[in-house]
PDB file of C-alpha atoms and ligand atoms in Angstrom:
ATOM      1  CA  MET A   1       6.854   3.018   7.095  1.00  0.00           C
ATOM      2  CA  GLN A   2       9.741   2.740   9.606  1.00  0.00           C
ATOM      3  CA  TYR A   3      10.895  -0.563  11.172  1.00  0.00           C
ATOM      4  CA  THR A   4      13.555  -0.985  13.817  1.00  0.00           C
ATOM      5  CA  VAL A   5      16.131  -3.729  13.324  1.00  0.00           C
ATOM      6  CA  ASP A   6      19.116  -4.003  15.677  1.00  0.00           C
ATOM      7  CA  GLN A   7      18.257  -0.588  17.128  1.00  0.00           C
ATOM      8  CA  THR A   8      18.463   0.910  13.632  1.00  0.00           C
ATOM      9  CA  SER A   9      15.488   2.525  11.960  1.00  0.00           C
ATOM     10  CA  PHE A  10      14.800   1.374   8.376  1.00  0.00           C
ATOM     11  CA  PHE A  11      12.379   2.964   5.933  1.00  0.00           C
ATOM     12  CA  VAL A  12      10.343   0.529   3.826  1.00  0.00           C
ATOM     13  CA  GLU A  13       7.732   1.239   1.181  1.00  0.00           C
ATOM     14  CA  ASP A  14       5.231  -1.606   1.579  1.00  0.00           C
ATOM     15  CA  ARG A  15       2.085  -1.850  -0.556  1.00  0.00           C
ATOM     16  CA  GLY A  16      -0.369  -4.396  -1.927  1.00  0.00           C
ATOM     17  CA  ALA A  17      -1.024  -7.992  -0.881  1.00  0.00           C
ATOM     18  CA  GLY A  18      -0.042 -11.445  -2.103  1.00  0.00           C
ATOM     19  CA  GLN A  19       3.326 -13.043  -2.859  1.00  0.00           C
ATOM     20  CA  PRO A  20       6.110 -10.744  -1.643  1.00  0.00           C
ATOM     21  CA  LEU A  21       8.379  -9.009  -4.162  1.00  0.00           C
ATOM     22  CA  LEU A  22      11.410  -7.436  -2.475  1.00  0.00           C
ATOM     23  CA  PHE A  23      13.011  -4.593  -4.502  1.00  0.00           C
ATOM     24  CA  VAL A  24      16.598  -3.723  -3.567  1.00  0.00           C
ATOM     25  CA  HIS A  25      18.054  -0.485  -4.925  1.00  0.00           C
ATOM     26  CA  GLY A  26      21.446   0.240  -6.467  1.00  0.00           C
ATOM     27  CA  PHE A  27      24.241   2.616  -5.462  1.00  0.00           C
ATOM     28  CA  PRO A  28      24.021   5.488  -4.476  1.00  0.00           C
ATOM     29  CA  LEU A  29      20.228   5.562  -4.645  1.00  0.00           C
ATOM     30  CA  ASN A  30      17.197   4.635  -2.551  1.00  0.00           C
ATOM     31  CA  HIS A  31      13.883   2.753  -2.781  1.00  0.00           C
ATOM     32  CA  SER A  32      12.295   5.455  -4.981  1.00  0.00           C
ATOM     33  CA  MET A  33      14.151   4.128  -8.061  1.00  0.00           C
ATOM     34  CA  TRP A  34      11.566   1.297  -8.099  1.00  0.00           C
ATOM     35  CA  LYS A  35       8.500   3.601  -8.276  1.00  0.00           C
ATOM     36  CA  ALA A  36       7.373   2.346 -11.716  1.00  0.00           C
ATOM     37  CA  GLN A  37       7.648  -1.301 -10.577  1.00  0.00           C
ATOM     38  CA  LEU A  38       5.844  -0.665  -7.271  1.00  0.00           C
ATOM     39  CA  ASP A  39       2.995   1.136  -9.071  1.00  0.00           C
ATOM     40  CA  PHE A  40       2.693  -1.650 -11.630  1.00  0.00           C
ATOM     41  CA  PHE A  41       2.926  -4.723  -9.386  1.00  0.00           C
ATOM     42  CA  GLU A  42       1.095  -3.561  -6.240  1.00  0.00           C
ATOM     43  CA  SER A  43      -2.260  -4.695  -7.638  1.00  0.00           C
ATOM     44  CA  GLY A  44      -1.200  -8.375  -7.725  1.00  0.00           C
ATOM     45  CA  TYR A  45       1.639  -8.690  -5.203  1.00  0.00           C
ATOM     46  CA  ARG A  46       2.931  -7.350  -1.914  1.00  0.00           C
ATOM     47  CA  VAL A  47       5.686  -4.986  -3.060  1.00  0.00           C
ATOM     48  CA  ILE A  48       8.388  -4.148  -0.529  1.00  0.00           C
ATOM     49  CA  ALA A  49      11.124  -1.595  -1.223  1.00  0.00           C
ATOM     50  CA  PRO A  50      13.463  -0.691   1.646  1.00  0.00           C
ATOM     51  CA  ASP A  51      16.109   1.999   1.852  1.00  0.00           C
ATOM     52  CA  LEU A  52      19.342   0.122   2.580  1.00  0.00           C
ATOM     53  CA  ARG A  53      21.322   0.912   5.741  1.00  0.00           C
ATOM     54  CA  GLY A  54      22.197   4.647   5.740  1.00  0.00           C
ATOM     55  CA  PHE A  55      20.475   5.422   2.409  1.00  0.00           C
ATOM     56  CA  GLY A  56      17.290   7.452   1.905  1.00  0.00           C
ATOM     57  CA  SER A  57      15.374   7.608   5.182  1.00  0.00           C
ATOM     58  CA  SER A  58      17.135   4.629   6.806  1.00  0.00           C
ATOM     59  CA  LYS A  59      19.703   5.171   9.552  1.00  0.00           C
ATOM     60  CA  GLY A  60      22.721   3.098  10.556  1.00  0.00           C
ATOM     61  CA  ALA A  61      25.438   4.188   8.120  1.00  0.00           C
ATOM     62  CA  ALA A  62      28.834   2.757   9.069  1.00  0.00           C
ATOM     63  CA  SER A  63      32.327   3.256   7.683  1.00  0.00           C
ATOM     64  CA  VAL A  64      32.201  -0.152   5.928  1.00  0.00           C
ATOM     65  CA  VAL A  65      28.973  -1.997   5.112  1.00  0.00           C
ATOM     66  CA  THR A  66      29.558  -5.288   3.294  1.00  0.00           C
ATOM     67  CA  MET A  67      27.163  -6.937   0.873  1.00  0.00           C
ATOM     68  CA  GLN A  68      26.733  -9.643   3.541  1.00  0.00           C
ATOM     69  CA  ASP A  69      25.693  -6.954   6.060  1.00  0.00           C
ATOM     70  CA  TYR A  70      23.039  -5.565   3.716  1.00  0.00           C
ATOM     71  CA  ALA A  71      21.739  -9.087   2.991  1.00  0.00           C
ATOM     72  CA  ASP A  72      21.479  -9.874   6.707  1.00  0.00           C
ATOM     73  CA  ASP A  73      19.717  -6.523   7.325  1.00  0.00           C
ATOM     74  CA  LEU A  74      17.108  -7.500   4.744  1.00  0.00           C
ATOM     75  CA  ALA A  75      16.517 -10.924   6.324  1.00  0.00           C
ATOM     76  CA  GLU A  76      16.079  -9.306   9.745  1.00  0.00           C
ATOM     77  CA  LEU A  77      13.808  -6.664   8.275  1.00  0.00           C
ATOM     78  CA  LEU A  78      11.578  -9.378   6.782  1.00  0.00           C
ATOM     79  CA  ASP A  79      11.438 -10.993  10.232  1.00  0.00           C
ATOM     80  CA  GLU A  80      10.461  -7.673  11.760  1.00  0.00           C
ATOM     81  CA  MET A  81       7.752  -7.259   9.096  1.00  0.00           C
ATOM     82  CA  LYS A  82       6.576 -10.816   9.931  1.00  0.00           C
ATOM     83  CA  ILE A  83       7.144 -11.943   6.342  1.00  0.00           C
ATOM     84  CA  HIS A  84       8.159 -15.572   6.660  1.00  0.00           C
ATOM     85  CA  GLU A  85       7.245 -16.898   3.234  1.00  0.00           C
ATOM     86  CA  PRO A  86      10.054 -16.880   0.624  1.00  0.00           C
ATOM     87  CA  VAL A  87      10.347 -13.676  -1.412  1.00  0.00           C
ATOM     88  CA  THR A  88      11.120 -12.870  -5.014  1.00  0.00           C
ATOM     89  CA  PHE A  89      14.299 -10.798  -4.639  1.00  0.00           C
ATOM     90  CA  CYS A  90      14.693  -8.128  -7.328  1.00  0.00           C
ATOM     91  CA  GLY A  91      18.013  -6.265  -7.165  1.00  0.00           C
ATOM     92  CA  LEU A  92      19.665  -3.712  -9.411  1.00  0.00           C
ATOM     93  CA  SER A  93      23.458  -3.561  -9.659  1.00  0.00           C
ATOM     94  CA  MET A  94      24.606  -3.251  -6.003  1.00  0.00           C
ATOM     95  CA  GLY A  95      21.182  -4.737  -5.195  1.00  0.00           C
ATOM     96  CA  GLY A  96      22.350  -7.709  -7.287  1.00  0.00           C
ATOM     97  CA  TYR A  97      25.655  -7.987  -5.379  1.00  0.00           C
ATOM     98  CA  ILE A  98      23.500  -8.157  -2.247  1.00  0.00           C
ATOM     99  CA  ALA A  99      21.202 -10.735  -3.897  1.00  0.00           C
ATOM    100  CA  TRP A 100      24.114 -13.209  -4.291  1.00  0.00           C
ATOM    101  CA  GLN A 101      24.755 -12.982  -0.554  1.00  0.00           C
ATOM    102  CA  PHE A 102      21.066 -13.205   0.315  1.00  0.00           C
ATOM    103  CA  ALA A 103      20.714 -16.346  -1.852  1.00  0.00           C
ATOM    104  CA  GLU A 104      23.639 -18.017  -0.113  1.00  0.00           C
ATOM    105  CA  ARG A 105      23.043 -16.887   3.473  1.00  0.00           C
ATOM    106  CA  HIS A 106      19.223 -17.035   3.541  1.00  0.00           C
ATOM    107  CA  PRO A 107      18.253 -19.639   0.907  1.00  0.00           C
ATOM    108  CA  GLN A 108      15.071 -20.606   2.736  1.00  0.00           C
ATOM    109  CA  ARG A 109      13.809 -17.013   2.291  1.00  0.00           C
ATOM    110  CA  LEU A 110      14.219 -16.961  -1.490  1.00  0.00           C
ATOM    111  CA  SER A 111      11.689 -18.152  -4.070  1.00  0.00           C
ATOM    112  CA  ARG A 112      12.919 -16.386  -7.222  1.00  0.00           C
ATOM    113  CA  LEU A 113      15.615 -13.966  -8.293  1.00  0.00           C
ATOM    114  CA  ILE A 114      15.396 -10.997 -10.634  1.00  0.00           C
ATOM    115  CA  LEU A 115      18.767  -9.416 -11.342  1.00  0.00           C
ATOM    116  CA  SER A 116      18.926  -6.180 -13.275  1.00  0.00           C
ATOM    117  CA  ASP A 117      22.160  -4.690 -14.620  1.00  0.00           C
ATOM    118  CA  THR A 118      24.553  -6.426 -12.281  1.00  0.00           C
ATOM    119  CA  LYS A 119      27.490  -8.821 -12.230  1.00  0.00           C
ATOM    120  CA  ALA A 120      28.976 -11.608 -10.142  1.00  0.00           C
ATOM    121  CA  THR A 121      32.651 -10.669 -10.450  1.00  0.00           C
ATOM    122  CA  ALA A 122      34.650  -8.782  -7.810  1.00  0.00           C
ATOM    123  CA  ASP A 123      36.380  -5.498  -8.676  1.00  0.00           C
ATOM    124  CA  PRO A 124      39.783  -5.533 -10.362  1.00  0.00           C
ATOM    125  CA  GLU A 125      42.470  -3.951  -8.164  1.00  0.00           C
ATOM    126  CA  ALA A 126      42.361  -0.513  -9.862  1.00  0.00           C
ATOM    127  CA  ALA A 127      38.572  -0.243  -9.441  1.00  0.00           C
ATOM    128  CA  ARG A 128      38.858  -1.386  -5.843  1.00  0.00           C
ATOM    129  CA  LEU A 129      41.348   1.370  -5.078  1.00  0.00           C
ATOM    130  CA  GLN A 130      39.142   3.936  -6.822  1.00  0.00           C
ATOM    131  CA  ARG A 131      36.238   2.946  -4.586  1.00  0.00           C
ATOM    132  CA  LEU A 132      38.374   3.400  -1.469  1.00  0.00           C
ATOM    133  CA  GLU A 133      39.526   6.828  -2.688  1.00  0.00           C
ATOM    134  CA  LEU A 134      35.947   7.790  -3.467  1.00  0.00           C
ATOM    135  CA  ALA A 135      34.864   6.761   0.026  1.00  0.00           C
ATOM    136  CA  ASP A 136      37.544   8.896   1.677  1.00  0.00           C
ATOM    137  CA  ARG A 137      36.854  11.899  -0.550  1.00  0.00           C
ATOM    138  CA  VAL A 138      33.065  11.758  -0.075  1.00  0.00           C
ATOM    139  CA  GLU A 139      33.580  11.722   3.691  1.00  0.00           C
ATOM    140  CA  ARG A 140      35.825  14.804   3.442  1.00  0.00           C
ATOM    141  CA  GLU A 141      33.979  16.845   0.789  1.00  0.00           C
ATOM    142  CA  GLY A 142      30.437  15.487   0.409  1.00  0.00           C
ATOM    143  CA  SER A 143      29.124  13.914  -2.795  1.00  0.00           C
ATOM    144  CA  ASP A 144      28.700  16.909  -5.165  1.00  0.00           C
ATOM    145  CA  PHE A 145      31.981  16.217  -7.008  1.00  0.00           C
ATOM    146  CA  PHE A 146      30.946  12.816  -8.321  1.00  0.00           C
ATOM    147  CA  VAL A 147      27.268  13.360  -9.168  1.00  0.00           C
ATOM    148  CA  ASP A 148      27.721  14.181 -12.865  1.00  0.00           C
ATOM    149  CA  THR A 149      30.231  11.366 -13.413  1.00  0.00           C
ATOM    150  CA  MET A 150      27.850   8.929 -11.742  1.00  0.00           C
ATOM    151  CA  LEU A 151      24.852  10.079 -13.823  1.00  0.00           C
ATOM    152  CA  LYS A 152      26.869   9.598 -17.046  1.00  0.00           C
ATOM    153  CA  LYS A 153      27.794   6.093 -15.952  1.00  0.00           C
ATOM    154  CA  ILE A 154      24.323   4.923 -15.017  1.00  0.00           C
ATOM    155  CA  PHE A 155      22.111   6.461 -17.722  1.00  0.00           C
ATOM    156  CA  ALA A 156      22.300   5.780 -21.454  1.00  0.00           C
ATOM    157  CA  PRO A 157      23.484   8.812 -23.473  1.00  0.00           C
ATOM    158  CA  ALA A 158      20.065   8.969 -25.207  1.00  0.00           C
ATOM    159  CA  THR A 159      18.237   9.253 -21.872  1.00  0.00           C
ATOM    160  CA  PHE A 160      19.857  12.667 -21.224  1.00  0.00           C
ATOM    161  CA  SER A 161      18.001  14.140 -24.229  1.00  0.00           C
ATOM    162  CA  SER A 162      14.837  11.988 -24.184  1.00  0.00           C
ATOM    163  CA  GLN A 163      14.103  12.148 -20.417  1.00  0.00           C
ATOM    164  CA  PRO A 164      15.913  15.203 -18.952  1.00  0.00           C
ATOM    165  CA  GLU A 165      13.495  15.393 -15.989  1.00  0.00           C
ATOM    166  CA  LEU A 166      14.535  11.863 -14.980  1.00  0.00           C
ATOM    167  CA  ILE A 167      18.183  12.908 -14.924  1.00  0.00           C
ATOM    168  CA  ASP A 168      17.274  15.928 -12.735  1.00  0.00           C
ATOM    169  CA  THR A 169      15.347  13.695 -10.311  1.00  0.00           C
ATOM    170  CA  PHE A 170      18.311  11.354  -9.953  1.00  0.00           C
ATOM    171  CA  ARG A 171      20.812  14.230  -9.650  1.00  0.00           C
ATOM    172  CA  LYS A 172      18.789  15.502  -6.683  1.00  0.00           C
ATOM    173  CA  LEU A 173      18.461  12.003  -5.220  1.00  0.00           C
ATOM    174  CA  ILE A 174      22.239  11.404  -5.315  1.00  0.00           C
ATOM    175  CA  ILE A 175      23.006  14.856  -3.848  1.00  0.00           C
ATOM    176  CA  GLU A 176      20.597  14.148  -0.997  1.00  0.00           C
ATOM    177  CA  THR A 177      22.155  10.733  -0.220  1.00  0.00           C
ATOM    178  CA  ALA A 178      24.164  10.787   3.014  1.00  0.00           C
ATOM    179  CA  PRO A 179      27.928  10.874   2.285  1.00  0.00           C
ATOM    180  CA  GLN A 180      28.456   8.304   5.083  1.00  0.00           C
ATOM    181  CA  ALA A 181      26.161   5.833   3.278  1.00  0.00           C
ATOM    182  CA  ILE A 182      28.053   6.337   0.010  1.00  0.00           C
ATOM    183  CA  ALA A 183      31.400   5.831   1.750  1.00  0.00           C
ATOM    184  CA  GLY A 184      30.274   2.715   3.649  1.00  0.00           C
ATOM    185  CA  ALA A 185      28.819   1.084   0.524  1.00  0.00           C
ATOM    186  CA  SER A 186      31.878   1.950  -1.596  1.00  0.00           C
ATOM    187  CA  ARG A 187      34.184   0.248   0.892  1.00  0.00           C
ATOM    188  CA  GLY A 188      31.769  -2.678   1.156  1.00  0.00           C
ATOM    189  CA  MET A 189      31.652  -3.106  -2.644  1.00  0.00           C
ATOM    190  CA  ALA A 190      35.461  -2.884  -2.778  1.00  0.00           C
ATOM    191  CA  GLU A 191      35.752  -5.934  -0.577  1.00  0.00           C
ATOM    192  CA  ARG A 192      32.951  -7.992  -2.086  1.00  0.00           C
ATOM    193  CA  PRO A 193      33.951 -11.521  -3.079  1.00  0.00           C
ATOM    194  CA  ASP A 194      33.908 -12.911  -6.589  1.00  0.00           C
ATOM    195  CA  PHE A 195      30.686 -14.911  -6.766  1.00  0.00           C
ATOM    196  CA  THR A 196      31.112 -16.260 -10.317  1.00  0.00           C
ATOM    197  CA  GLU A 197      32.000 -19.816  -9.309  1.00  0.00           C
ATOM    198  CA  ARG A 198      29.018 -19.954  -6.970  1.00  0.00           C
ATOM    199  CA  VAL A 199      26.181 -18.792  -9.257  1.00  0.00           C
ATOM    200  CA  GLY A 200      25.644 -22.397 -10.406  1.00  0.00           C
ATOM    201  CA  GLY A 201      24.596 -23.254  -6.844  1.00  0.00           C
ATOM    202  CA  ILE A 202      21.502 -21.053  -7.049  1.00  0.00           C
ATOM    203  CA  THR A 203      18.529 -23.244  -7.908  1.00  0.00           C
ATOM    204  CA  VAL A 204      15.570 -20.830  -7.845  1.00  0.00           C
ATOM    205  CA  PRO A 205      14.099 -19.525 -11.132  1.00  0.00           C
ATOM    206  CA  THR A 206      16.079 -16.448 -12.159  1.00  0.00           C
ATOM    207  CA  LEU A 207      15.529 -13.609 -14.614  1.00  0.00           C
ATOM    208  CA  LEU A 208      18.467 -11.476 -15.735  1.00  0.00           C
ATOM    209  CA  LEU A 209      17.676  -8.107 -17.291  1.00  0.00           C
ATOM    210  CA  CYS A 210      20.091  -5.670 -18.873  1.00  0.00           C
ATOM    211  CA  GLY A 211      19.835  -2.373 -20.758  1.00  0.00           C
ATOM    212  CA  SER A 212      21.338  -2.656 -24.264  1.00  0.00           C
ATOM    213  CA  ASP A 213      23.446   0.468 -23.573  1.00  0.00           C
ATOM    214  CA  ASP A 214      24.608  -0.509 -20.100  1.00  0.00           C
ATOM    215  CA  ALA A 215      28.342   0.279 -20.073  1.00  0.00           C
ATOM    216  CA  LEU A 216      28.907  -0.673 -16.406  1.00  0.00           C
ATOM    217  CA  THR A 217      27.507  -4.203 -16.524  1.00  0.00           C
ATOM    218  CA  PRO A 218      27.256  -4.943 -20.259  1.00  0.00           C
ATOM    219  CA  PRO A 219      24.575  -7.247 -21.708  1.00  0.00           C
ATOM    220  CA  ASP A 220      26.992  -9.827 -23.150  1.00  0.00           C
ATOM    221  CA  GLN A 221      28.403 -10.430 -19.666  1.00  0.00           C
ATOM    222  CA  MET A 222      24.929 -10.821 -18.187  1.00  0.00           C
ATOM    223  CA  GLU A 223      23.980 -13.230 -20.934  1.00  0.00           C
ATOM    224  CA  GLN A 224      27.052 -15.340 -20.094  1.00  0.00           C
ATOM    225  CA  LEU A 225      26.011 -15.245 -16.460  1.00  0.00           C
ATOM    226  CA  ALA A 226      22.565 -16.581 -17.402  1.00  0.00           C
ATOM    227  CA  ASP A 227      24.273 -19.471 -19.225  1.00  0.00           C
ATOM    228  CA  MET A 228      26.213 -20.341 -16.060  1.00  0.00           C
ATOM    229  CA  MET A 229      23.091 -20.415 -13.912  1.00  0.00           C
ATOM    230  CA  TYR A 230      20.826 -23.350 -13.325  1.00  0.00           C
ATOM    231  CA  ARG A 231      17.385 -21.941 -14.215  1.00  0.00           C
ATOM    232  CA  ALA A 232      18.051 -18.471 -15.595  1.00  0.00           C
ATOM    233  CA  SER A 233      16.775 -16.599 -18.617  1.00  0.00           C
ATOM    234  CA  PHE A 234      18.134 -13.364 -20.065  1.00  0.00           C
ATOM    235  CA  GLN A 235      16.127 -10.398 -21.362  1.00  0.00           C
ATOM    236  CA  LEU A 236      17.690  -7.447 -23.176  1.00  0.00           C
ATOM    237  CA  ILE A 237      16.032  -4.050 -22.603  1.00  0.00           C
ATOM    238  CA  PRO A 238      16.584  -2.069 -25.833  1.00  0.00           C
ATOM    239  CA  GLY A 239      17.663   1.573 -25.566  1.00  0.00           C
ATOM    240  CA  ALA A 240      18.221   1.575 -21.791  1.00  0.00           C
ATOM    241  CA  GLY A 241      21.466   2.010 -19.885  1.00  0.00           C
ATOM    242  CA  HIS A 242      22.430   0.699 -16.444  1.00  0.00           C
ATOM    243  CA  MET A 243      19.154   2.000 -14.960  1.00  0.00           C
ATOM    244  CA  ALA A 244      16.896  -0.136 -17.173  1.00  0.00           C
ATOM    245  CA  PRO A 245      13.937  -0.312 -14.700  1.00  0.00           C
ATOM    246  CA  VAL A 246      13.902   3.501 -14.541  1.00  0.00           C
ATOM    247  CA  GLU A 247      14.743   4.309 -18.172  1.00  0.00           C
ATOM    248  CA  SER A 248      12.441   1.696 -19.763  1.00  0.00           C
ATOM    249  CA  PRO A 249       9.910   0.798 -17.068  1.00  0.00           C
ATOM    250  CA  GLN A 250       7.321  -0.639 -19.420  1.00  0.00           C
ATOM    251  CA  ALA A 251       9.690  -3.149 -21.066  1.00  0.00           C
ATOM    252  CA  VAL A 252      11.102  -4.124 -17.660  1.00  0.00           C
ATOM    253  CA  ASN A 253       7.665  -4.510 -16.081  1.00  0.00           C
ATOM    254  CA  GLU A 254       6.472  -6.668 -18.967  1.00  0.00           C
ATOM    255  CA  ALA A 255       9.571  -8.892 -18.702  1.00  0.00           C
ATOM    256  CA  ILE A 256       9.112  -9.267 -14.940  1.00  0.00           C
ATOM    257  CA  ALA A 257       5.371  -9.968 -15.306  1.00  0.00           C
ATOM    258  CA  ARG A 258       6.078 -12.719 -17.894  1.00  0.00           C
ATOM    259  CA  PHE A 259       8.742 -14.248 -15.657  1.00  0.00           C
ATOM    260  CA  LEU A 260       6.461 -14.201 -12.602  1.00  0.00           C
ATOM    261  CA  ALA A 261       3.626 -15.820 -14.579  1.00  0.00           C
ATOM    262  CA  ASP A 262       5.925 -18.497 -16.061  1.00  0.00           C
ATOM    263  CA  SER A 263       7.491 -19.359 -12.700  1.00  0.00           C
ATOM    264  CA  ASP A 264       4.282 -19.104 -10.668  1.00  0.00           C
ATOM    265  CA  MET A 265       4.249 -21.510  -7.751  1.00  0.00           C
TER     266      MET A 265
HETATM  267  C1  MLT B   1      25.025   0.482  -8.841  1.00  0.00           C
HETATM  268  O1  MLT B   1      24.300   0.879  -9.761  1.00  0.00           O
HETATM  269  O2  MLT B   1      24.579  -0.066  -7.834  1.00  0.00           O
HETATM  270  C2  MLT B   1      26.513   0.712  -8.986  1.00  0.00           C
HETATM  271  O3  MLT B   1      26.812   1.091 -10.290  1.00  0.00           O
HETATM  272  C3  MLT B   1      27.255  -0.504  -8.588  1.00  0.00           C
HETATM  273  C4  MLT B   1      28.746  -0.348  -8.734  1.00  0.00           C
HETATM  274  O4  MLT B   1      29.273   0.761  -8.554  1.00  0.00           O
HETATM  275  O5  MLT B   1      29.413  -1.362  -8.994  1.00  0.00           O
END
């Protein structure tokens, strides 16, 4: 379904009825990464999975899109969809960077947080520069050059042999992502603030999930993050990499279902 926010058309997968669960994808992906969660939770909840600005079938790519911009887009999109009750925000990696901003800028819209394979820190200088270089190169050459590197970063080594069709699906998805969206998000992530000191200010129930083989946002760091948060629990997803909800959907769905039941309001 398409919605127009600020003269920009956004694609949103919207199914089921009940308490709203908002699923926010990682970089450089789109809403389809949440398919297993949407299929599982649509019978008991309203599941909402947008394509972020410029990604998938959403328009509006810009040369820099900050995490604050994405968070504000989501709040406006919820307005446009006439969803006024607070949502459970479920974000993976970049979706988690956006979740911090959503929690701070739109606290009245948030009932619970689910953070998968993400972090609160900003990028060190070298990583920041790499993101800016990537953005420039993708704009010049398209995204083919970084697809294999990206796949190796986000999937556990074992997933390449155990689920080769999944790797092919995501290779295609990344190749089809608009270079402008990749560039805008890379520059936006490069300038994201360090949120570590502010996580203690989040008071909604929070679940942190992390694949045991996640090399980008390792489990020990997420566990420390849970300790710094007010009402957070941590769940390890054995055998998965950075894409835990995609690589181990059953374990992730069970963890989310338990968390939703325990924090039911
Ligand atoms: C993601 O999965 O969203 C990215 O790995 C985030 C990042 O590049 O920091």
